[in-house]
PDB file of C-alpha atoms and ligand atoms in Angstrom:
ATOM      1  CA  MET X 170     -21.621   4.131   1.379  1.00 58.00           C
ATOM      2  CA  GLN X 171     -23.193   0.910   2.493  1.00 68.00           C
ATOM      3  CA  ASN X 172     -23.206  -0.071   6.122  1.00 86.00           C
ATOM      4  CA  PHE X 173     -20.374  -2.548   6.349  1.00 92.00           C
ATOM      5  CA  THR X 174     -19.811  -4.671   9.420  1.00 95.00           C
ATOM      6  CA  ILE X 175     -16.494  -6.135  10.486  1.00 96.00           C
ATOM      7  CA  GLN X 176     -17.714  -9.509   9.243  1.00 95.00           C
ATOM      8  CA  ASP X 177     -18.613  -8.103   5.802  1.00 93.00           C
ATOM      9  CA  CYS X 178     -15.179  -6.572   5.477  1.00 94.00           C
ATOM     10  CA  ILE X 179     -13.418  -9.820   6.292  1.00 95.00           C
ATOM     11  CA  GLN X 180     -15.592 -11.774   3.890  1.00 93.00           C
ATOM     12  CA  ASN X 181     -15.812  -9.480   0.858  1.00 93.00           C
ATOM     13  CA  PHE X 182     -12.473  -7.751   1.052  1.00 95.00           C
ATOM     14  CA  GLY X 183     -10.619 -10.936   1.979  1.00 95.00           C
ATOM     15  CA  GLN X 184     -11.906 -12.487  -1.217  1.00 94.00           C
ATOM     16  CA  ALA X 185     -10.973  -9.410  -3.277  1.00 94.00           C
ATOM     17  CA  LEU X 186      -7.480  -9.267  -1.811  1.00 94.00           C
ATOM     18  CA  TYR X 187      -6.968 -12.949  -2.505  1.00 93.00           C
ATOM     19  CA  ALA X 188      -8.056 -12.490  -6.119  1.00 91.00           C
ATOM     20  CA  ALA X 189      -5.719  -9.521  -6.576  1.00 90.00           C
ATOM     21  CA  LEU X 190      -2.560 -10.783  -4.898  1.00 88.00           C
ATOM     22  CA  HIS X 191      -2.414 -14.525  -4.429  1.00 85.00           C
ATOM     23  CA  VAL X 192       0.732 -16.319  -5.534  1.00 77.00           C
ATOM     24  CA  GLU X 193       1.133 -20.079  -5.499  1.00 73.00           C
ATOM     25  CA  GLU X 194       4.665 -20.301  -4.267  1.00 71.00           C
ATOM     26  CA  GLN X 195       6.027 -18.249  -1.400  1.00 68.00           C
ATOM     27  CA  THR X 196       9.699 -17.446  -0.959  1.00 71.00           C
ATOM     28  CA  ALA X 197      11.450 -15.339   1.664  1.00 66.00           C
ATOM     29  CA  PHE X 198      11.321 -12.468  -0.782  1.00 71.00           C
ATOM     30  CA  SER X 199       7.742 -12.580  -1.972  1.00 69.00           C
ATOM     31  CA  SER X 200       5.203 -10.818   0.155  1.00 61.00           C
ATOM     32  CA  GLY X 201       2.183 -12.185  -1.656  1.00 73.00           C
ATOM     33  CA  ILE X 202      -0.745 -14.171  -0.375  1.00 85.00           C
ATOM     34  CA  GLU X 203      -0.921 -17.943  -0.653  1.00 86.00           C
ATOM     35  CA  SER X 204      -4.439 -18.744   0.517  1.00 89.00           C
ATOM     36  CA  LEU X 205      -7.807 -17.126   1.157  1.00 92.00           C
ATOM     37  CA  SER X 206      -7.207 -17.399   4.875  1.00 93.00           C
ATOM     38  CA  ASP X 207      -3.925 -15.436   4.488  1.00 91.00           C
ATOM     39  CA  ALA X 208      -5.938 -12.715   2.749  1.00 93.00           C
ATOM     40  CA  LYS X 209      -8.630 -12.672   5.451  1.00 95.00           C
ATOM     41  CA  ASN X 210      -5.958 -12.515   8.071  1.00 94.00           C
ATOM     42  CA  GLU X 211      -4.489  -9.455   6.394  1.00 95.00           C
ATOM     43  CA  ILE X 212      -7.938  -7.802   6.429  1.00 96.00           C
ATOM     44  CA  PHE X 213      -7.979  -8.404  10.193  1.00 96.00           C
ATOM     45  CA  TYR X 214      -4.675  -6.540  10.454  1.00 95.00           C
ATOM     46  CA  LEU X 215      -5.972  -3.617   8.376  1.00 97.00           C
ATOM     47  CA  LEU X 216      -9.115  -3.412  10.520  1.00 97.00           C
ATOM     48  CA  SER X 217      -7.058  -3.670  13.695  1.00 96.00           C
ATOM     49  CA  SER X 218      -4.990  -0.751  12.540  1.00 96.00           C
ATOM     50  CA  VAL X 219      -8.071   1.386  11.738  1.00 96.00           C
ATOM     51  CA  LEU X 220     -10.188   0.452  14.765  1.00 97.00           C
ATOM     52  CA  LYS X 221      -7.232   0.162  17.206  1.00 96.00           C
ATOM     53  CA  LYS X 222      -8.578  -3.168  18.434  1.00 95.00           C
ATOM     54  CA  ASP X 223      -6.998  -6.595  18.458  1.00 92.00           C
ATOM     55  CA  LYS X 224      -8.112  -9.637  16.506  1.00 91.00           C
ATOM     56  CA  VAL X 225      -9.979 -11.161  19.463  1.00 93.00           C
ATOM     57  CA  PHE X 226     -12.118  -8.018  19.714  1.00 95.00           C
ATOM     58  CA  LEU X 227     -12.776  -8.018  15.966  1.00 96.00           C
ATOM     59  CA  ILE X 228     -13.902 -11.643  15.985  1.00 94.00           C
ATOM     60  CA  SER X 229     -16.192 -11.179  18.956  1.00 96.00           C
ATOM     61  CA  HIS X 230     -17.700  -7.962  17.520  1.00 96.00           C
ATOM     62  CA  GLY X 231     -18.351  -9.177  13.969  1.00 95.00           C
ATOM     63  CA  ASN X 232     -21.623  -7.213  13.749  1.00 95.00           C
ATOM     64  CA  TYR X 233     -20.053  -3.863  14.580  1.00 95.00           C
ATOM     65  CA  VAL X 234     -20.856  -1.388  11.794  1.00 96.00           C
ATOM     66  CA  LEU X 235     -17.933   0.819  10.727  1.00 96.00           C
ATOM     67  CA  SER X 236     -18.487   4.577  10.980  1.00 95.00           C
ATOM     68  CA  ASN X 237     -18.012   6.712   7.868  1.00 94.00           C
ATOM     69  CA  MET X 238     -14.515   7.722   8.899  1.00 95.00           C
ATOM     70  CA  GLU X 239     -13.490   4.208   9.834  1.00 96.00           C
ATOM     71  CA  TRP X 240     -14.848   2.921   6.557  1.00 96.00           C
ATOM     72  CA  GLU X 241     -12.906   5.468   4.514  1.00 95.00           C
ATOM     73  CA  ALA X 242      -9.712   4.807   6.414  1.00 97.00           C
ATOM     74  CA  PHE X 243     -10.143   1.076   5.911  1.00 97.00           C
ATOM     75  CA  VAL X 244     -10.775   1.398   2.166  1.00 96.00           C
ATOM     76  CA  SER X 245      -7.723   3.551   1.668  1.00 97.00           C
ATOM     77  CA  LEU X 246      -5.496   0.997   3.468  1.00 97.00           C
ATOM     78  CA  PHE X 247      -7.148  -1.797   1.511  1.00 97.00           C
ATOM     79  CA  GLU X 248      -6.431  -0.058  -1.807  1.00 96.00           C
ATOM     80  CA  ARG X 249      -2.759   0.332  -0.890  1.00 96.00           C
ATOM     81  CA  ARG X 250      -2.521  -3.359  -0.058  1.00 95.00           C
ATOM     82  CA  LYS X 251      -4.344  -4.315  -3.250  1.00 93.00           C
ATOM     83  CA  GLU X 252      -1.748  -2.370  -5.224  1.00 92.00           C
ATOM     84  CA  GLY X 253       0.906  -4.624  -3.686  1.00 90.00           C
ATOM     85  CA  GLU X 254       2.319  -2.472  -0.875  1.00 93.00           C
ATOM     86  CA  PRO X 255       3.477  -4.870   1.869  1.00 93.00           C
ATOM     87  CA  LEU X 256       1.112  -5.133   4.816  1.00 95.00           C
ATOM     88  CA  ALA X 257       3.911  -4.332   7.276  1.00 95.00           C
ATOM     89  CA  TYR X 258       4.517  -0.895   5.729  1.00 96.00           C
ATOM     90  CA  ILE X 259       0.797  -0.118   5.694  1.00 96.00           C
ATOM     91  CA  VAL X 260       0.204  -0.942   9.344  1.00 96.00           C
ATOM     92  CA  GLY X 261       3.719   0.247  10.298  1.00 96.00           C
ATOM     93  CA  GLN X 262       4.720  -2.864  12.211  1.00 95.00           C
ATOM     94  CA  LYS X 263       5.746  -6.472  11.893  1.00 96.00           C
ATOM     95  CA  GLU X 264       6.036  -9.310  14.357  1.00 95.00           C
ATOM     96  CA  PHE X 265       9.424 -10.959  14.740  1.00 97.00           C
ATOM     97  CA  PHE X 266      10.424 -13.500  17.379  1.00 98.00           C
ATOM     98  CA  GLY X 267       7.209 -12.803  19.289  1.00 97.00           C
ATOM     99  CA  HIS X 268       7.703  -9.029  19.476  1.00 97.00           C
ATOM    100  CA  LEU X 269       6.191  -6.216  17.443  1.00 96.00           C
ATOM    101  CA  PHE X 270       8.647  -3.971  15.622  1.00 98.00           C
ATOM    102  CA  PHE X 271       7.955  -0.614  14.005  1.00 98.00           C
ATOM    103  CA  VAL X 272       8.921  -0.718  10.345  1.00 97.00           C
ATOM    104  CA  ASP X 273       8.936   1.823   7.562  1.00 95.00           C
ATOM    105  CA  SER X 274      10.265   2.049   4.038  1.00 92.00           C
ATOM    106  CA  SER X 275      13.812   2.776   5.289  1.00 92.00           C
ATOM    107  CA  THR X 276      14.165  -0.814   6.506  1.00 95.00           C
ATOM    108  CA  LEU X 277      13.703  -4.314   5.271  1.00 95.00           C
ATOM    109  CA  ILE X 278      10.641  -6.063   6.674  1.00 95.00           C
ATOM    110  CA  PRO X 279      11.812  -8.703   9.183  1.00 96.00           C
ATOM    111  CA  ARG X 280      11.478 -12.250   7.787  1.00 94.00           C
ATOM    112  CA  PRO X 281      10.657 -15.390   9.801  1.00 93.00           C
ATOM    113  CA  ASP X 282      13.726 -17.181   8.387  1.00 94.00           C
ATOM    114  CA  THR X 283      15.959 -14.659  10.157  1.00 97.00           C
ATOM    115  CA  GLU X 284      14.690 -16.015  13.488  1.00 97.00           C
ATOM    116  CA  ILE X 285      17.120 -18.947  13.149  1.00 97.00           C
ATOM    117  CA  LEU X 286      20.008 -16.537  13.796  1.00 98.00           C
ATOM    118  CA  VAL X 287      18.332 -15.374  16.978  1.00 98.00           C
ATOM    119  CA  GLU X 288      17.684 -18.937  18.179  1.00 98.00           C
ATOM    120  CA  GLU X 289      21.277 -19.979  17.558  1.00 98.00           C
ATOM    121  CA  ALA X 290      22.725 -16.909  19.261  1.00 98.00           C
ATOM    122  CA  ILE X 291      20.523 -17.486  22.320  1.00 97.00           C
ATOM    123  CA  LEU X 292      21.755 -21.089  22.598  1.00 97.00           C
ATOM    124  CA  PHE X 293      25.316 -19.812  22.412  1.00 97.00           C
ATOM    125  CA  TYR X 294      24.651 -17.189  25.097  1.00 96.00           C
ATOM    126  CA  LEU X 295      23.165 -19.796  27.425  1.00 94.00           C
ATOM    127  CA  GLU X 296      26.258 -22.007  27.076  1.00 94.00           C
ATOM    128  CA  GLN X 297      28.727 -19.273  28.004  1.00 92.00           C
ATOM    129  CA  GLU X 298      30.077 -18.498  31.419  1.00 82.00           C
ATOM    130  CA  LYS X 299      29.192 -14.900  31.910  1.00 74.00           C
ATOM    131  CA  ASN X 300      31.864 -13.605  34.216  1.00 74.00           C
ATOM    132  CA  THR X 301      32.177 -10.461  32.183  1.00 79.00           C
ATOM    133  CA  GLU X 302      29.642  -8.401  30.289  1.00 85.00           C
ATOM    134  CA  PHE X 303      28.317 -10.392  27.290  1.00 94.00           C
ATOM    135  CA  ASN X 304      27.966  -8.316  24.170  1.00 96.00           C
ATOM    136  CA  PHE X 305      26.299  -8.690  20.804  1.00 98.00           C
ATOM    137  CA  VAL X 306      26.992  -6.630  17.690  1.00 98.00           C
ATOM    138  CA  ASP X 307      24.469  -6.550  14.817  1.00 98.00           C
ATOM    139  CA  LEU X 308      25.721  -5.201  11.488  1.00 98.00           C
ATOM    140  CA  GLY X 309      22.994  -3.839   9.180  1.00 98.00           C
ATOM    141  CA  THR X 310      20.511  -3.832  12.037  1.00 98.00           C
ATOM    142  CA  GLY X 311      17.560  -2.255  10.140  1.00 97.00           C
ATOM    143  CA  THR X 312      14.606  -2.260  12.551  1.00 98.00           C
ATOM    144  CA  GLY X 313      16.923  -3.720  15.201  1.00 98.00           C
ATOM    145  CA  CYS X 314      14.817  -6.887  15.201  1.00 98.00           C
ATOM    146  CA  ILE X 315      17.698  -9.365  15.576  1.00 98.00           C
ATOM    147  CA  LEU X 316      19.604  -7.482  18.254  1.00 98.00           C
ATOM    148  CA  LEU X 317      16.565  -6.484  20.298  1.00 98.00           C
ATOM    149  CA  SER X 318      15.120 -10.013  20.225  1.00 98.00           C
ATOM    150  CA  LEU X 319      18.457 -11.228  21.571  1.00 98.00           C
ATOM    151  CA  LEU X 320      18.616  -8.643  24.339  1.00 98.00           C
ATOM    152  CA  LYS X 321      15.065  -9.489  25.344  1.00 97.00           C
ATOM    153  CA  GLU X 322      15.939 -13.166  25.874  1.00 96.00           C
ATOM    154  CA  CYS X 323      19.490 -12.731  27.156  1.00 96.00           C
ATOM    155  CA  GLU X 324      18.967 -10.680  30.269  1.00 93.00           C
ATOM    156  CA  LYS X 325      22.589 -10.099  31.141  1.00 91.00           C
ATOM    157  CA  SER X 326      23.719  -8.940  27.723  1.00 95.00           C
ATOM    158  CA  PHE X 327      24.400  -5.661  25.975  1.00 97.00           C
ATOM    159  CA  GLY X 328      24.226  -4.899  22.293  1.00 98.00           C
ATOM    160  CA  CYS X 329      25.280  -2.535  19.597  1.00 98.00           C
ATOM    161  CA  GLY X 330      23.415  -2.169  16.285  1.00 98.00           C
ATOM    162  CA  ILE X 331      24.835  -0.440  13.219  1.00 98.00           C
ATOM    163  CA  ASP X 332      23.124   0.578  10.001  1.00 97.00           C
ATOM    164  CA  ILE X 333      24.169   2.790   7.102  1.00 97.00           C
ATOM    165  CA  ASN X 334      20.748   4.443   7.093  1.00 96.00           C
ATOM    166  CA  ALA X 335      20.298   7.072   9.839  1.00 97.00           C
ATOM    167  CA  HIS X 336      16.538   6.795   9.546  1.00 97.00           C
ATOM    168  CA  ALA X 337      16.699   3.054  10.235  1.00 97.00           C
ATOM    169  CA  ILE X 338      18.778   3.846  13.320  1.00 98.00           C
ATOM    170  CA  ASP X 339      16.042   6.177  14.616  1.00 98.00           C
ATOM    171  CA  LEU X 340      13.522   3.427  14.065  1.00 97.00           C
ATOM    172  CA  ALA X 341      15.694   0.840  15.837  1.00 98.00           C
ATOM    173  CA  LYS X 342      15.983   3.239  18.799  1.00 98.00           C
ATOM    174  CA  GLN X 343      12.199   3.583  18.907  1.00 98.00           C
ATOM    175  CA  ASN X 344      11.916  -0.200  18.904  1.00 98.00           C
ATOM    176  CA  ALA X 345      14.464  -0.437  21.709  1.00 98.00           C
ATOM    177  CA  HIS X 346      12.454   2.075  23.723  1.00 98.00           C
ATOM    178  CA  ALA X 347       9.160   0.268  23.097  1.00 98.00           C
ATOM    179  CA  LEU X 348      10.684  -3.017  24.260  1.00 98.00           C
ATOM    180  CA  GLY X 349      12.259  -1.429  27.343  1.00 98.00           C
ATOM    181  CA  LEU X 350      15.778  -2.090  26.041  1.00 98.00           C
ATOM    182  CA  SER X 351      17.196   1.406  25.629  1.00 98.00           C
ATOM    183  CA  GLU X 352      19.640   0.966  28.487  1.00 97.00           C
ATOM    184  CA  ARG X 353      21.180  -2.231  27.207  1.00 97.00           C
ATOM    185  CA  SER X 354      21.362  -1.225  23.560  1.00 98.00           C
ATOM    186  CA  ARG X 355      23.226   1.303  21.531  1.00 97.00           C
ATOM    187  CA  PHE X 356      22.573   2.127  17.889  1.00 98.00           C
ATOM    188  CA  PHE X 357      24.552   4.287  15.516  1.00 96.00           C
ATOM    189  CA  ALA X 358      24.733   5.055  11.819  1.00 97.00           C
ATOM    190  CA  ALA X 359      27.896   3.958  10.042  1.00 98.00           C
ATOM    191  CA  ASP X 360      29.026   2.216   6.885  1.00 98.00           C
ATOM    192  CA  PHE X 361      30.522  -1.094   7.961  1.00 98.00           C
ATOM    193  CA  THR X 362      32.010  -1.622   4.490  1.00 97.00           C
ATOM    194  CA  SER X 363      34.182   1.487   4.870  1.00 97.00           C
ATOM    195  CA  SER X 364      37.866   1.109   5.746  1.00 94.00           C
ATOM    196  CA  LEU X 365      37.310   3.491   8.673  1.00 95.00           C
ATOM    197  CA  PHE X 366      34.719   1.295  10.321  1.00 97.00           C
ATOM    198  CA  LEU X 367      37.028  -1.026  12.246  1.00 96.00           C
ATOM    199  CA  GLU X 368      38.592   1.947  14.023  1.00 95.00           C
ATOM    200  CA  GLN X 369      35.171   3.442  14.729  1.00 94.00           C
ATOM    201  CA  MET X 370      33.975   0.180  16.233  1.00 96.00           C
ATOM    202  CA  GLU X 371      37.113  -0.292  18.325  1.00 93.00           C
ATOM    203  CA  GLU X 372      36.531   3.141  19.788  1.00 94.00           C
ATOM    204  CA  VAL X 373      32.982   2.174  20.730  1.00 94.00           C
ATOM    205  CA  LEU X 374      34.133  -1.095  22.289  1.00 94.00           C
ATOM    206  CA  GLN X 375      36.925   0.583  24.308  1.00 93.00           C
ATOM    207  CA  GLY X 376      39.186  -2.417  24.339  1.00 92.00           C
ATOM    208  CA  ARG X 377      36.459  -5.012  24.847  1.00 94.00           C
ATOM    209  CA  LYS X 378      35.968  -7.866  22.421  1.00 96.00           C
ATOM    210  CA  VAL X 379      32.643  -9.015  20.995  1.00 97.00           C
ATOM    211  CA  ASP X 380      31.044 -12.273  22.159  1.00 97.00           C
ATOM    212  CA  CYS X 381      28.673 -12.670  19.241  1.00 98.00           C
ATOM    213  CA  LEU X 382      28.535 -10.886  15.887  1.00 98.00           C
ATOM    214  CA  VAL X 383      25.257 -11.306  13.992  1.00 98.00           C
ATOM    215  CA  SER X 384      24.147  -9.947  10.664  1.00 98.00           C
ATOM    216  CA  ASN X 385      21.488 -10.269   8.022  1.00 98.00           C
ATOM    217  CA  PRO X 386      23.347  -8.275   5.376  1.00 98.00           C
ATOM    218  CA  PRO X 387      22.336  -7.550   1.798  1.00 97.00           C
ATOM    219  CA  TYR X 388      23.177 -10.724  -0.158  1.00 97.00           C
ATOM    220  CA  ILE X 389      21.169 -10.755  -3.369  1.00 97.00           C
ATOM    221  CA  PRO X 390      23.317 -10.578  -6.511  1.00 96.00           C
ATOM    222  CA  GLU X 391      22.346  -7.716  -8.823  1.00 95.00           C
ATOM    223  CA  PHE X 392      21.309 -10.130 -11.602  1.00 94.00           C
ATOM    224  CA  GLU X 393      18.861 -11.936  -9.266  1.00 94.00           C
ATOM    225  CA  TYR X 394      17.256  -8.704  -8.089  1.00 95.00           C
ATOM    226  CA  ASN X 395      14.930  -8.526 -11.084  1.00 92.00           C
ATOM    227  CA  GLU X 396      13.539 -11.939 -10.242  1.00 89.00           C
ATOM    228  CA  LEU X 397      12.313 -10.784  -6.839  1.00 89.00           C
ATOM    229  CA  ASP X 398       8.627 -10.210  -6.280  1.00 85.00           C
ATOM    230  CA  GLU X 399       7.381  -6.883  -7.634  1.00 84.00           C
ATOM    231  CA  SER X 400       6.108  -5.938  -4.149  1.00 85.00           C
ATOM    232  CA  VAL X 401       9.636  -6.322  -2.774  1.00 90.00           C
ATOM    233  CA  ARG X 402      11.322  -4.356  -5.564  1.00 92.00           C
ATOM    234  CA  ALA X 403       8.760  -1.580  -5.527  1.00 92.00           C
ATOM    235  CA  TYR X 404       8.731  -1.015  -1.763  1.00 94.00           C
ATOM    236  CA  GLU X 405      11.709  -2.439   0.130  1.00 94.00           C
ATOM    237  CA  PRO X 406      15.077  -0.610   0.085  1.00 95.00           C
ATOM    238  CA  LYS X 407      17.398  -2.026  -2.565  1.00 95.00           C
ATOM    239  CA  THR X 408      20.442  -1.149  -0.453  1.00 94.00           C
ATOM    240  CA  ALA X 409      19.242  -3.628   2.190  1.00 95.00           C
ATOM    241  CA  LEU X 410      18.884  -6.404  -0.381  1.00 96.00           C
ATOM    242  CA  VAL X 411      21.573  -6.249  -3.055  1.00 97.00           C
ATOM    243  CA  SER X 412      25.310  -6.760  -2.639  1.00 97.00           C
ATOM    244  CA  GLU X 413      28.200  -6.815  -5.120  1.00 97.00           C
ATOM    245  CA  GLN X 414      30.499  -9.738  -5.650  1.00 96.00           C
ATOM    246  CA  ALA X 415      33.118 -10.743  -3.101  1.00 95.00           C
ATOM    247  CA  GLN X 416      36.812 -10.395  -3.977  1.00 93.00           C
ATOM    248  CA  ASN X 417      36.959 -14.011  -5.149  1.00 90.00           C
ATOM    249  CA  GLY X 418      34.081 -13.330  -7.535  1.00 92.00           C
ATOM    250  CA  GLU X 419      31.277 -14.937  -5.476  1.00 93.00           C
ATOM    251  CA  LYS X 420      28.147 -13.027  -6.443  1.00 96.00           C
ATOM    252  CA  GLY X 421      26.254 -11.101  -3.782  1.00 97.00           C
ATOM    253  CA  LEU X 422      28.731 -11.726  -0.997  1.00 98.00           C
ATOM    254  CA  ALA X 423      30.694  -8.462  -0.791  1.00 98.00           C
ATOM    255  CA  HIS X 424      28.968  -7.439   2.448  1.00 98.00           C
ATOM    256  CA  ALA X 425      29.232 -10.937   3.941  1.00 98.00           C
ATOM    257  CA  GLU X 426      32.960 -10.988   3.198  1.00 97.00           C
ATOM    258  CA  LYS X 427      33.469  -7.666   5.010  1.00 98.00           C
ATOM    259  CA  ILE X 428      31.595  -9.012   8.019  1.00 98.00           C
ATOM    260  CA  ILE X 429      33.695 -12.184   8.130  1.00 98.00           C
ATOM    261  CA  ALA X 430      36.853 -10.037   8.016  1.00 98.00           C
ATOM    262  CA  LEU X 431      35.524  -7.660  10.689  1.00 98.00           C
ATOM    263  CA  GLY X 432      34.549 -10.600  12.893  1.00 98.00           C
ATOM    264  CA  GLU X 433      38.117 -11.845  12.794  1.00 97.00           C
ATOM    265  CA  LYS X 434      39.240  -8.533  14.325  1.00 97.00           C
ATOM    266  CA  LEU X 435      36.335  -7.797  16.653  1.00 97.00           C
ATOM    267  CA  LEU X 436      35.314 -11.178  18.083  1.00 98.00           C
ATOM    268  CA  LYS X 437      36.944 -12.646  21.142  1.00 96.00           C
ATOM    269  CA  SER X 438      38.560 -16.047  20.813  1.00 97.00           C
ATOM    270  CA  GLY X 439      35.673 -18.542  21.055  1.00 97.00           C
ATOM    271  CA  GLY X 440      33.174 -15.852  19.976  1.00 98.00           C
ATOM    272  CA  LEU X 441      30.353 -16.640  17.545  1.00 98.00           C
ATOM    273  CA  LEU X 442      29.810 -15.292  14.028  1.00 98.00           C
ATOM    274  CA  LEU X 443      26.355 -15.687  12.455  1.00 98.00           C
ATOM    275  CA  ILE X 444      25.533 -14.353   8.988  1.00 98.00           C
ATOM    276  CA  GLU X 445      22.349 -14.886   7.012  1.00 98.00           C
ATOM    277  CA  HIS X 446      22.743 -15.636   3.286  1.00 97.00           C
ATOM    278  CA  GLY X 447      20.838 -16.801   0.211  1.00 96.00           C
ATOM    279  CA  TYR X 448      19.568 -20.404  -0.138  1.00 94.00           C
ATOM    280  CA  ASN X 449      22.243 -21.090  -2.779  1.00 95.00           C
ATOM    281  CA  GLN X 450      25.209 -19.418  -1.034  1.00 97.00           C
ATOM    282  CA  GLY X 451      26.016 -21.918   1.745  1.00 98.00           C
ATOM    283  CA  LYS X 452      29.050 -23.473   0.113  1.00 98.00           C
ATOM    284  CA  ALA X 453      30.469 -20.133  -1.037  1.00 97.00           C
ATOM    285  CA  MET X 454      30.072 -18.719   2.480  1.00 98.00           C
ATOM    286  CA  ARG X 455      31.854 -21.666   4.106  1.00 98.00           C
ATOM    287  CA  LYS X 456      34.663 -21.288   1.572  1.00 97.00           C
ATOM    288  CA  LEU X 457      34.987 -17.541   2.199  1.00 97.00           C
ATOM    289  CA  CYS X 458      34.993 -18.040   5.948  1.00 97.00           C
ATOM    290  CA  ALA X 459      37.642 -20.773   5.784  1.00 97.00           C
ATOM    291  CA  GLN X 460      40.128 -18.148   4.553  1.00 96.00           C
ATOM    292  CA  TYR X 461      39.995 -16.431   7.945  1.00 97.00           C
ATOM    293  CA  HIS X 462      40.686 -17.514  11.526  1.00 97.00           C
ATOM    294  CA  TYR X 463      37.549 -19.443  12.323  1.00 98.00           C
ATOM    295  CA  THR X 464      36.732 -22.978  13.365  1.00 98.00           C
ATOM    296  CA  ALA X 465      33.540 -25.108  13.617  1.00 98.00           C
ATOM    297  CA  ILE X 466      32.338 -23.566  10.340  1.00 98.00           C
ATOM    298  CA  LYS X 467      28.910 -24.856   9.352  1.00 98.00           C
ATOM    299  CA  THR X 468      25.648 -23.858   7.711  1.00 98.00           C
ATOM    300  CA  LEU X 469      22.284 -23.443   9.434  1.00 98.00           C
ATOM    301  CA  PHE X 470      19.026 -24.325   7.706  1.00 97.00           C
ATOM    302  CA  ASP X 471      15.866 -22.202   7.543  1.00 93.00           C
ATOM    303  CA  LEU X 472      12.234 -23.205   8.051  1.00 87.00           C
ATOM    304  CA  ALA X 473      11.993 -24.518   4.476  1.00 89.00           C
ATOM    305  CA  GLN X 474      15.207 -26.547   4.970  1.00 94.00           C
ATOM    306  CA  ASN X 475      17.266 -24.246   2.747  1.00 95.00           C
ATOM    307  CA  GLU X 476      20.846 -23.363   3.652  1.00 97.00           C
ATOM    308  CA  ARG X 477      20.351 -19.951   5.259  1.00 97.00           C
ATOM    309  CA  ALA X 478      23.121 -18.866   7.637  1.00 98.00           C
ATOM    310  CA  LEU X 479      26.825 -19.255   8.260  1.00 98.00           C
ATOM    311  CA  TYR X 480      27.935 -20.312  11.733  1.00 98.00           C
ATOM    312  CA  ALA X 481      31.584 -19.994  12.746  1.00 98.00           C
ATOM    313  CA  ILE X 482      33.606 -19.702  15.938  1.00 98.00           C
ATOM    314  CA  LYS X 483      36.546 -17.300  16.081  1.00 98.00           C
ATOM    315  CA  LYS X 484      39.790 -19.195  16.747  1.00 97.00           C
TER     316      LYS X 484
HETATM  317  N1  LIG T 104      18.720  -6.931  10.340  1.00 97.09           N
HETATM  318  C1  LIG T 104      17.515  -6.561   9.686  1.00 97.09           C
HETATM  319  C2  LIG T 104      16.630  -7.759   9.447  1.00 97.09           C
HETATM  320  O1  LIG T 104      17.024  -8.874   9.609  1.00 97.09           O
HETATM  321  C3  LIG T 104      17.802  -5.828   8.370  1.00 97.09           C
HETATM  322  C4  LIG T 104      18.546  -6.656   7.363  1.00 97.09           C
HETATM  323  C5  LIG T 104      18.888  -5.895   6.109  1.00 97.09           C
HETATM  324  O2  LIG T 104      18.553  -4.719   5.954  1.00 97.09           O
HETATM  325  N2  LIG T 104      19.548  -6.555   5.191  1.00 97.09           N
HETATM  326  O3  LIG T 104      15.495  -7.637   9.113  1.00 97.09           O
END
C-alpha cells in the first residue's frame, strides 16, 4: 500500500466517488451525489467512521497517515459506497432534525423532507394547553426518527411508535435509549393495516385519546417503484416504500387511507393528523381525508416546494 494521508483520501477518493455516483437531479428518493463537494463530504463520513473522529479533527489533522488496518477498513467502506450502497447504511447512522439515528437495512433512511412533519407537530404542541398528558402516536415509525425528534423538543409529551418490522422496533428502542427518551417513549411491533390493530391500540391507550398522530407511511405506487434510484431499490426495504391503491382507486394510498380512518377513531377532538405523501398526491389525500370527520384540511410543502404532507384536525 501507499502511505495515504487524510487529505489524500479526501482528494483522490472524493473525485473517484463523484465520477462513479454523481447524478444531476436529486429527488427525495435518490441517494446519489450531486457535486464534488457532496462526494468529498461523504469521504469525510467514511473516514470518521473508520478513525472514530469527527470532521473537525479530520480537517485539522490532514497530514495524518492512515495505518494499514485503517487504510483497509476505509477502502472496504469506500468500495461499498462506490457500488451504490447508501452512506447511511455503511456508517450505520443518519442525521435527522439535528439528532443522529442508528439505521440499518430494516428501516428507511430518514429524509430531510420528513422534517416538515416534525416542525408542524411541534408548533401544534406549543399551541395546546397541556393540562393532561400530551401524546403522540407514530405509525410506521422505522428508526423512530419522527417520534423521537418530537419527544426531544416537546418536553412534557409521551409517544408511542409502531412498525410492522420487529427489527425496526429494536432499532427505534436503541435510538430512544441513545437520546435519553426511553421513559417517555414506547415502541411495539404491529401491523396497523390489520383489522385487529384498532383494538390493540385502544388497549395500549387505556381510554386516553391521541393528541397528534403522525406518519410517514409507504406511499409509492407499485408502477412508480421501478423509476426509483437503483440505490434505493437495491438497499432500502420495499415494504417501507410501496403501497397499494386506496379503496377509491387512488394509487399508493392504501396505507394513508388506513391511517386517516384510524385517526378518526384514535384522535381526540381538536387533535392533529399529519401524513407524509408523494409530491403528486396532495389533491388525492385531501379528497380521501374529506370523507372522514376532519376539518382544516390542507397540504404542507417540502423544502423543494412540492406538496408533501396532509394536515387535518379531528372534528
Ligand atoms: N417514519 C420513518 C421515517 O420517516 C419510516 C418511514 C417508512 O418506513 N415509510 O423515516
